[in-house]
Amino acid sequence: MSDSSQAPSLYSAREPIFPRRVSGKFRTLKWGIMAVTLGIYYLLPWIRWDRGPELPDQAVLLDLAGRRFYFFWIEIWPHEFYFVAGLLVMAGLGLFLFTSALGRVWCGYACPQTVWTDLFILVERWIEGDRNARLRLHRQKKWDLRKVRLRITKWISWLLIGLATGGAWVFYFADAPTLLQGLMTGTAHPAAYITLAILTFTTFFFGGIAREQICIYACPWPRIQAAMMDEDTLTVGYRDWRGEPRGKHRKAAEAETHGDCIDCMACVNVCPMGIDIREGQQMECITCALCIDACDDIMDKIGKPRGLIDYMALSDEAGERAGKPPRPVWTHVLRPRTIFYTLLWGGVGLGLVFALFIRADINMTVAPVRNPTYVTLSDGTIRNTYDVRLLNKHGEERLFALSVVGDPALQVALEGEAEATVTVPADSTILQRLYITAPADSVPAQAQNSALRIWVQDTRSGERAYRDTTFNGRGN
Ligand code: SF4
Ligand code: SF4
């Protein structure tokens, strides 16, 4: 007799998944995306870019100490963080766009969790063999020499991938060749070793051990994606009206009474999430389309048309059940919602490009000193003081000339300088005190206040920038 007072367990132990090797157009596409994304990630910090004598010649660099971000010819300073915010907005809109058109295509093809898990499974397959061999090894209770050898080889390989992943990450924050040398000789900053250790371990754990559990339990995206999908979204599904009733087709007569699905389980065996797409749409499905490749292969072998499992939209289902062909793909992709997302995405992108081209190469702020608002010198001259902050974004020292435009009586002088010029070292900001004077009998000296414009000019390149401010007089 069972104990009815015992509550059913809410915990179910994880069933390890050993996806079978598959080939087909979607698998090829996924290999291509993996090669490109991993290639970019690992190699980007090693691309050199001439930045002058004072800065590391690295094309992509997050210089936390200098509080700057270098991306090839683009240099983002802290006050230009809106560029980073804009890029994040574009990434979000891009995700909305792709999800509304093609479901969880990001999860299935380009998410780092998917890409690294795919890589770890590939290495596992090279070392331990395809699905059946891995299953046998997993079920083998005895840790004989072969099992120990295979497991240690696999774990060391995974750790090396983790190490390369963590290594590539830290190279984005410092000059890569210098940091590599430091890491090898034990002279790098402790933060580099700690980051390296954390990323090595997390890559090993996320890609090798946890795998699909991260997508199912840790990632919020499967839960919010539904808000971006509608009945026109293309997603991976099973044409049950064509496949059912499923059966093995052992006899010729069964081909008449059965659907096209021969219940071979190929679609289930290749699934990295361990689900059966024939049960319908499931939260676990990352739309990686590997089950499409597996089923298409089976359909080719049994002489049935491909597409029993396919990218399809809910809105086509009723028509297809009635025998109509599915609508062309472009009608699902080009919809008001996707067009709206595209326009929004393009608008933000154009705005960023425009902002990039019109941004000043010289950065200057002017803060009038208001305590006191003016001073009267012994000869009656009225003097105003301003704090001018000059930013040199170039990799070499620059000489700037300061001048004032307003009433001709206004004169400019710099504290501690004989001439109105100031040298700003490479990639630095300096604070310069500036005096503007007006003779006692001049209009600005007698007025309450007068408008003026302070100009700064690069003496070599001629680049100029200005700030408007006011000059305070006696007011009589
Ligand atoms: S059901 Fe198909 S598309 Fe979904 S995760 Fe599994 S293999 Fe990928
Ligand atoms: S691969 Fe195709 S034929 Fe085989 S079980 Fe899956 S749906 Fe049926």
mmCIF file of N, CA and C in Angstrom, residues 109-191:
data_model
loop_
_atom_site.group_PDB
_atom_site.id
_atom_site.type_symbol
_atom_site.label_atom_id
_atom_site.label_comp_id
_atom_site.label_asym_id
_atom_site.label_seq_id
_atom_site.Cartn_x
_atom_site.Cartn_y
_atom_site.Cartn_z
ATOM 1 N N TYR A 109 21.274 29.955 -32.011
ATOM 2 C CA TYR A 109 22.433 30.100 -32.895
ATOM 3 C C TYR A 109 23.585 30.929 -32.301
ATOM 4 N N ALA A 110 23.260 31.992 -31.584
ATOM 5 C CA ALA A 110 24.341 32.936 -31.258
ATOM 6 C C ALA A 110 24.562 33.190 -29.774
ATOM 7 N N CYS A 111 23.670 32.723 -28.904
ATOM 8 C CA CYS A 111 23.863 32.976 -27.470
ATOM 9 C C CYS A 111 25.177 32.315 -27.010
ATOM 10 N N PRO A 112 26.005 33.015 -26.222
ATOM 11 C CA PRO A 112 27.266 32.407 -25.784
ATOM 12 C C PRO A 112 27.065 31.055 -25.096
ATOM 13 N N GLN A 113 25.968 30.910 -24.331
ATOM 14 C CA GLN A 113 25.728 29.627 -23.657
ATOM 15 C C GLN A 113 25.578 28.500 -24.704
ATOM 16 N N THR A 114 24.857 28.783 -25.774
ATOM 17 C CA THR A 114 24.655 27.792 -26.834
ATOM 18 C C THR A 114 25.966 27.511 -27.563
ATOM 19 N N VAL A 115 26.683 28.580 -27.898
ATOM 20 C CA VAL A 115 27.911 28.425 -28.690
ATOM 21 C C VAL A 115 28.954 27.623 -27.905
ATOM 22 N N TRP A 116 29.157 27.985 -26.624
ATOM 23 C CA TRP A 116 30.175 27.265 -25.846
ATOM 24 C C TRP A 116 29.731 25.833 -25.525
ATOM 25 N N THR A 117 28.431 25.661 -25.249
ATOM 26 C CA THR A 117 27.950 24.297 -24.987
ATOM 27 C C THR A 117 28.165 23.428 -26.225
ATOM 28 N N ASP A 118 27.863 23.985 -27.374
ATOM 29 C CA ASP A 118 28.079 23.267 -28.649
ATOM 30 C C ASP A 118 29.546 22.859 -28.795
ATOM 31 N N LEU A 119 30.443 23.788 -28.441
ATOM 32 C CA LEU A 119 31.876 23.510 -28.536
ATOM 33 C C LEU A 119 32.270 22.404 -27.543
ATOM 34 N N PHE A 120 31.751 22.483 -26.337
ATOM 35 C CA PHE A 120 32.072 21.473 -25.318
ATOM 36 C C PHE A 120 31.540 20.096 -25.739
ATOM 37 N N ILE A 121 30.345 20.067 -26.335
ATOM 38 C CA ILE A 121 29.778 18.782 -26.780
ATOM 39 C C ILE A 121 30.623 18.218 -27.931
ATOM 40 N N LEU A 122 31.099 19.118 -28.790
ATOM 41 C CA LEU A 122 31.947 18.682 -29.911
ATOM 42 C C LEU A 122 33.214 18.010 -29.378
ATOM 43 N N VAL A 123 33.838 18.642 -28.390
ATOM 44 C CA VAL A 123 35.059 18.075 -27.793
ATOM 45 C C VAL A 123 34.742 16.748 -27.108
ATOM 46 N N GLU A 124 33.616 16.724 -26.410
ATOM 47 C CA GLU A 124 33.196 15.482 -25.730
ATOM 48 C C GLU A 124 33.019 14.345 -26.744
ATOM 49 N N ARG A 125 32.426 14.695 -27.893
ATOM 50 C CA ARG A 125 32.191 13.673 -28.926
ATOM 51 C C ARG A 125 33.518 13.179 -29.507
ATOM 52 N N TRP A 126 34.461 14.099 -29.720
ATOM 53 C CA TRP A 126 35.777 13.700 -30.242
ATOM 54 C C TRP A 126 36.452 12.712 -29.291
ATOM 55 N N ILE A 127 36.306 12.976 -27.985
ATOM 56 C CA ILE A 127 37.045 12.167 -27.002
ATOM 57 C C ILE A 127 36.304 10.871 -26.646
ATOM 58 N N GLU A 128 35.001 10.992 -26.408
ATOM 59 C CA GLU A 128 34.273 9.820 -25.887
ATOM 60 C C GLU A 128 33.432 9.099 -26.935
ATOM 61 N N GLY A 129 33.273 9.714 -28.106
ATOM 62 C CA GLY A 129 32.487 9.066 -29.150
ATOM 63 C C GLY A 129 31.096 9.668 -29.257
ATOM 64 N N ASP A 130 30.291 9.124 -30.194
ATOM 65 C CA ASP A 130 28.960 9.689 -30.428
ATOM 66 C C ASP A 130 28.000 9.262 -29.317
ATOM 67 N N ARG A 131 26.747 9.589 -29.468
ATOM 68 C CA ARG A 131 25.739 9.430 -28.402
ATOM 69 C C ARG A 131 25.782 8.073 -27.700
ATOM 70 N N ASN A 132 25.743 6.982 -28.473
ATOM 71 C CA ASN A 132 25.645 5.668 -27.847
ATOM 72 C C ASN A 132 26.886 5.365 -27.009
ATOM 73 N N ALA A 133 28.073 5.719 -27.526
ATOM 74 C CA ALA A 133 29.312 5.466 -26.780
ATOM 75 C C ALA A 133 29.326 6.272 -25.488
ATOM 76 N N ARG A 134 28.848 7.505 -25.562
ATOM 77 C CA ARG A 134 28.826 8.358 -24.373
ATOM 78 C C ARG A 134 27.808 7.856 -23.358
ATOM 79 N N LEU A 135 26.676 7.384 -23.871
ATOM 80 C CA LEU A 135 25.662 6.826 -22.977
ATOM 81 C C LEU A 135 26.202 5.596 -22.250
ATOM 82 N N ARG A 136 26.889 4.742 -23.014
ATOM 83 C CA ARG A 136 27.453 3.520 -22.412
ATOM 84 C C ARG A 136 28.454 3.891 -21.315
ATOM 85 N N LEU A 137 29.301 4.867 -21.635
ATOM 86 C CA LEU A 137 30.320 5.287 -20.667
ATOM 87 C C LEU A 137 29.663 5.867 -19.414
ATOM 88 N N HIS A 138 28.595 6.636 -19.639
ATOM 89 C CA HIS A 138 27.881 7.253 -18.508
ATOM 90 C C HIS A 138 27.255 6.176 -17.624
ATOM 91 N N ARG A 139 26.682 5.144 -18.267
ATOM 92 C CA ARG A 139 25.990 4.099 -17.488
ATOM 93 C C ARG A 139 26.964 3.107 -16.847
ATOM 94 N N GLN A 140 28.189 3.105 -17.345
ATOM 95 C CA GLN A 140 29.182 2.174 -16.784
ATOM 96 C C GLN A 140 29.534 2.621 -15.359
ATOM 97 N N LYS A 141 29.200 1.793 -14.403
ATOM 98 C CA LYS A 141 29.419 2.172 -12.995
ATOM 99 C C LYS A 141 30.909 2.121 -12.618
ATOM 100 N N LYS A 142 31.595 1.129 -13.197
ATOM 101 C CA LYS A 142 32.989 0.923 -12.802
ATOM 102 C C LYS A 142 33.921 1.954 -13.472
ATOM 103 N N TRP A 143 34.738 2.582 -12.639
ATOM 104 C CA TRP A 143 35.709 3.545 -13.173
ATOM 105 C C TRP A 143 36.992 2.781 -13.547
ATOM 106 N N ASP A 144 36.949 2.136 -14.702
ATOM 107 C CA ASP A 144 38.164 1.433 -15.136
ATOM 108 C C ASP A 144 39.130 2.440 -15.767
ATOM 109 N N LEU A 145 40.283 1.931 -16.189
ATOM 110 C CA LEU A 145 41.333 2.813 -16.703
ATOM 111 C C LEU A 145 40.859 3.634 -17.902
ATOM 112 N N ARG A 146 40.059 2.987 -18.759
ATOM 113 C CA ARG A 146 39.585 3.674 -19.964
ATOM 114 C C ARG A 146 38.657 4.842 -19.607
ATOM 115 N N LYS A 147 37.742 4.578 -18.676
ATOM 116 C CA LYS A 147 36.800 5.644 -18.280
ATOM 117 C C LYS A 147 37.555 6.802 -17.626
ATOM 118 N N VAL A 148 38.509 6.462 -16.755
ATOM 119 C CA VAL A 148 39.298 7.514 -16.089
ATOM 120 C C VAL A 148 40.058 8.331 -17.138
ATOM 121 N N ARG A 149 40.681 7.617 -18.091
ATOM 122 C CA ARG A 149 41.471 8.308 -19.125
ATOM 123 C C ARG A 149 40.581 9.243 -19.958
ATOM 124 N N LEU A 150 39.431 8.726 -20.385
ATOM 125 C CA LEU A 150 38.542 9.538 -21.231
ATOM 126 C C LEU A 150 38.005 10.749 -20.462
ATOM 127 N N ARG A 151 37.593 10.511 -19.220
ATOM 128 C CA ARG A 151 37.029 11.619 -18.436
ATOM 129 C C ARG A 151 38.084 12.696 -18.162
ATOM 130 N N ILE A 152 39.302 12.250 -17.781
ATOM 131 C CA ILE A 152 40.354 13.241 -17.476
ATOM 132 C C ILE A 152 40.726 14.022 -18.734
ATOM 133 N N THR A 153 40.821 13.314 -19.868
ATOM 134 C CA THR A 153 41.143 14.008 -21.127
ATOM 135 C C THR A 153 40.070 15.052 -21.439
ATOM 136 N N LYS A 154 38.815 14.651 -21.250
ATOM 137 C CA LYS A 154 37.710 15.583 -21.547
ATOM 138 C C LYS A 154 37.750 16.782 -20.609
ATOM 139 N N TRP A 155 37.913 16.548 -19.333
ATOM 140 C CA TRP A 155 37.896 17.662 -18.379
ATOM 141 C C TRP A 155 39.075 18.595 -18.597
ATOM 142 N N ILE A 156 40.241 18.024 -18.897
ATOM 143 C CA ILE A 156 41.401 18.899 -19.155
ATOM 144 C C ILE A 156 41.145 19.745 -20.415
ATOM 145 N N SER A 157 40.568 19.113 -21.445
ATOM 146 C CA SER A 157 40.269 19.865 -22.679
ATOM 147 C C SER A 157 39.274 20.981 -22.388
ATOM 148 N N TRP A 158 38.247 20.673 -21.618
ATOM 149 C CA TRP A 158 37.255 21.697 -21.258
ATOM 150 C C TRP A 158 37.913 22.822 -20.453
ATOM 151 N N LEU A 159 38.797 22.436 -19.528
ATOM 152 C CA LEU A 159 39.476 23.468 -18.717
ATOM 153 C C LEU A 159 40.334 24.373 -19.595
ATOM 154 N N LEU A 160 40.975 23.774 -20.595
ATOM 155 C CA LEU A 160 41.811 24.587 -21.489
ATOM 156 C C LEU A 160 40.947 25.564 -22.284
ATOM 157 N N ILE A 161 39.762 25.102 -22.710
ATOM 158 C CA ILE A 161 38.848 26.017 -23.420
ATOM 159 C C ILE A 161 38.435 27.138 -22.463
ATOM 160 N N GLY A 162 38.124 26.744 -21.213
ATOM 161 C CA GLY A 162 37.746 27.743 -20.203
ATOM 162 C C GLY A 162 38.865 28.745 -19.973
ATOM 163 N N LEU A 163 40.087 28.235 -19.924
ATOM 164 C CA LEU A 163 41.253 29.100 -19.713
ATOM 165 C C LEU A 163 41.418 30.073 -20.893
ATOM 166 N N ALA A 164 41.250 29.557 -22.092
ATOM 167 C CA ALA A 164 41.357 30.422 -23.285
ATOM 168 C C ALA A 164 40.242 31.467 -23.283
ATOM 169 N N THR A 165 39.071 31.067 -22.812
ATOM 170 C CA THR A 165 37.934 31.996 -22.778
ATOM 171 C C THR A 165 38.190 33.109 -21.762
ATOM 172 N N GLY A 166 38.626 32.720 -20.568
ATOM 173 C CA GLY A 166 38.939 33.720 -19.542
ATOM 174 C C GLY A 166 40.116 34.575 -19.960
ATOM 175 N N GLY A 167 41.098 33.939 -20.604
ATOM 176 C CA GLY A 167 42.283 34.658 -21.078
ATOM 177 C C GLY A 167 41.891 35.712 -22.090
ATOM 178 N N ALA A 168 41.055 35.326 -23.052
ATOM 179 C CA ALA A 168 40.641 36.286 -24.087
ATOM 180 C C ALA A 168 39.916 37.461 -23.442
ATOM 181 N N TRP A 169 39.119 37.177 -22.431
ATOM 182 C CA TRP A 169 38.342 38.253 -21.788
ATOM 183 C C TRP A 169 39.260 39.288 -21.147
ATOM 184 N N VAL A 170 40.279 38.845 -20.381
ATOM 185 C CA VAL A 170 41.135 39.825 -19.706
ATOM 186 C C VAL A 170 41.964 40.630 -20.709
ATOM 187 N N PHE A 171 42.227 40.051 -21.893
ATOM 188 C CA PHE A 171 43.008 40.782 -22.897
ATOM 189 C C PHE A 171 42.254 41.997 -23.443
ATOM 190 N N TYR A 172 40.940 42.039 -23.231
ATOM 191 C CA TYR A 172 40.179 43.209 -23.677
ATOM 192 C C TYR A 172 40.420 44.413 -22.761
ATOM 193 N N PHE A 173 41.034 44.173 -21.590
ATOM 194 C CA PHE A 173 41.177 45.245 -20.595
ATOM 195 C C PHE A 173 42.604 45.763 -20.459
ATOM 196 N N ALA A 174 43.529 45.202 -21.217
ATOM 197 C CA ALA A 174 44.918 45.668 -21.151
ATOM 198 C C ALA A 174 45.595 45.298 -22.461
ATOM 199 N N ASP A 175 46.762 45.848 -22.702
ATOM 200 C CA ASP A 175 47.486 45.526 -23.923
ATOM 201 C C ASP A 175 47.766 44.011 -23.939
ATOM 202 N N ALA A 176 47.181 43.296 -24.910
ATOM 203 C CA ALA A 176 47.189 41.828 -24.884
ATOM 204 C C ALA A 176 48.600 41.213 -24.826
ATOM 205 N N PRO A 177 49.559 41.617 -25.694
ATOM 206 C CA PRO A 177 50.875 40.978 -25.617
ATOM 207 C C PRO A 177 51.579 41.230 -24.281
ATOM 208 N N THR A 178 51.444 42.469 -23.761
ATOM 209 C CA THR A 178 52.082 42.791 -22.476
ATOM 210 C C THR A 178 51.454 41.970 -21.360
ATOM 211 N N LEU A 179 50.109 41.875 -21.376
ATOM 212 C CA LEU A 179 49.421 41.132 -20.321
ATOM 213 C C LEU A 179 49.753 39.641 -20.407
ATOM 214 N N LEU A 180 49.844 39.125 -21.628
ATOM 215 C CA LEU A 180 50.170 37.697 -21.781
ATOM 216 C C LEU A 180 51.546 37.409 -21.174
ATOM 217 N N GLN A 181 52.469 38.311 -21.478
ATOM 218 C CA GLN A 181 53.822 38.155 -20.925
ATOM 219 C C GLN A 181 53.779 38.197 -19.391
ATOM 220 N N GLY A 182 52.986 39.141 -18.866
ATOM 221 C CA GLY A 182 52.837 39.261 -17.421
ATOM 222 C C GLY A 182 52.217 38.010 -16.812
ATOM 223 N N LEU A 183 51.211 37.476 -17.479
ATOM 224 C CA LEU A 183 50.545 36.268 -16.964
ATOM 225 C C LEU A 183 51.502 35.079 -16.947
ATOM 226 N N MET A 184 52.318 34.997 -18.013
ATOM 227 C CA MET A 184 53.250 33.865 -18.117
ATOM 228 C C MET A 184 54.378 33.952 -17.079
ATOM 229 N N THR A 185 54.774 35.187 -16.772
ATOM 230 C CA THR A 185 55.910 35.345 -15.853
ATOM 231 C C THR A 185 55.455 35.581 -14.417
ATOM 232 N N GLY A 186 54.145 35.582 -14.190
ATOM 233 C CA GLY A 186 53.618 35.746 -12.832
ATOM 234 C C GLY A 186 53.680 37.168 -12.336
ATOM 235 N N THR A 187 53.805 38.135 -13.260
ATOM 236 C CA THR A 187 53.920 39.535 -12.831
ATOM 237 C C THR A 187 52.677 40.358 -13.151
ATOM 238 N N ALA A 188 51.624 39.706 -13.664
ATOM 239 C CA ALA A 188 50.410 40.455 -14.003
ATOM 240 C C ALA A 188 49.686 40.867 -12.722
ATOM 241 N N HIS A 189 48.751 41.804 -12.848
ATOM 242 C CA HIS A 189 47.974 42.289 -11.708
ATOM 243 C C HIS A 189 47.131 41.132 -11.155
ATOM 244 N N PRO A 190 47.012 41.039 -9.799
ATOM 245 C CA PRO A 190 46.210 39.938 -9.226
ATOM 246 C C PRO A 190 44.796 39.856 -9.795
ATOM 247 N N ALA A 191 44.224 41.030 -10.145
ATOM 248 C CA ALA A 191 42.849 41.026 -10.686
ATOM 249 C C ALA A 191 42.773 40.183 -11.962
#
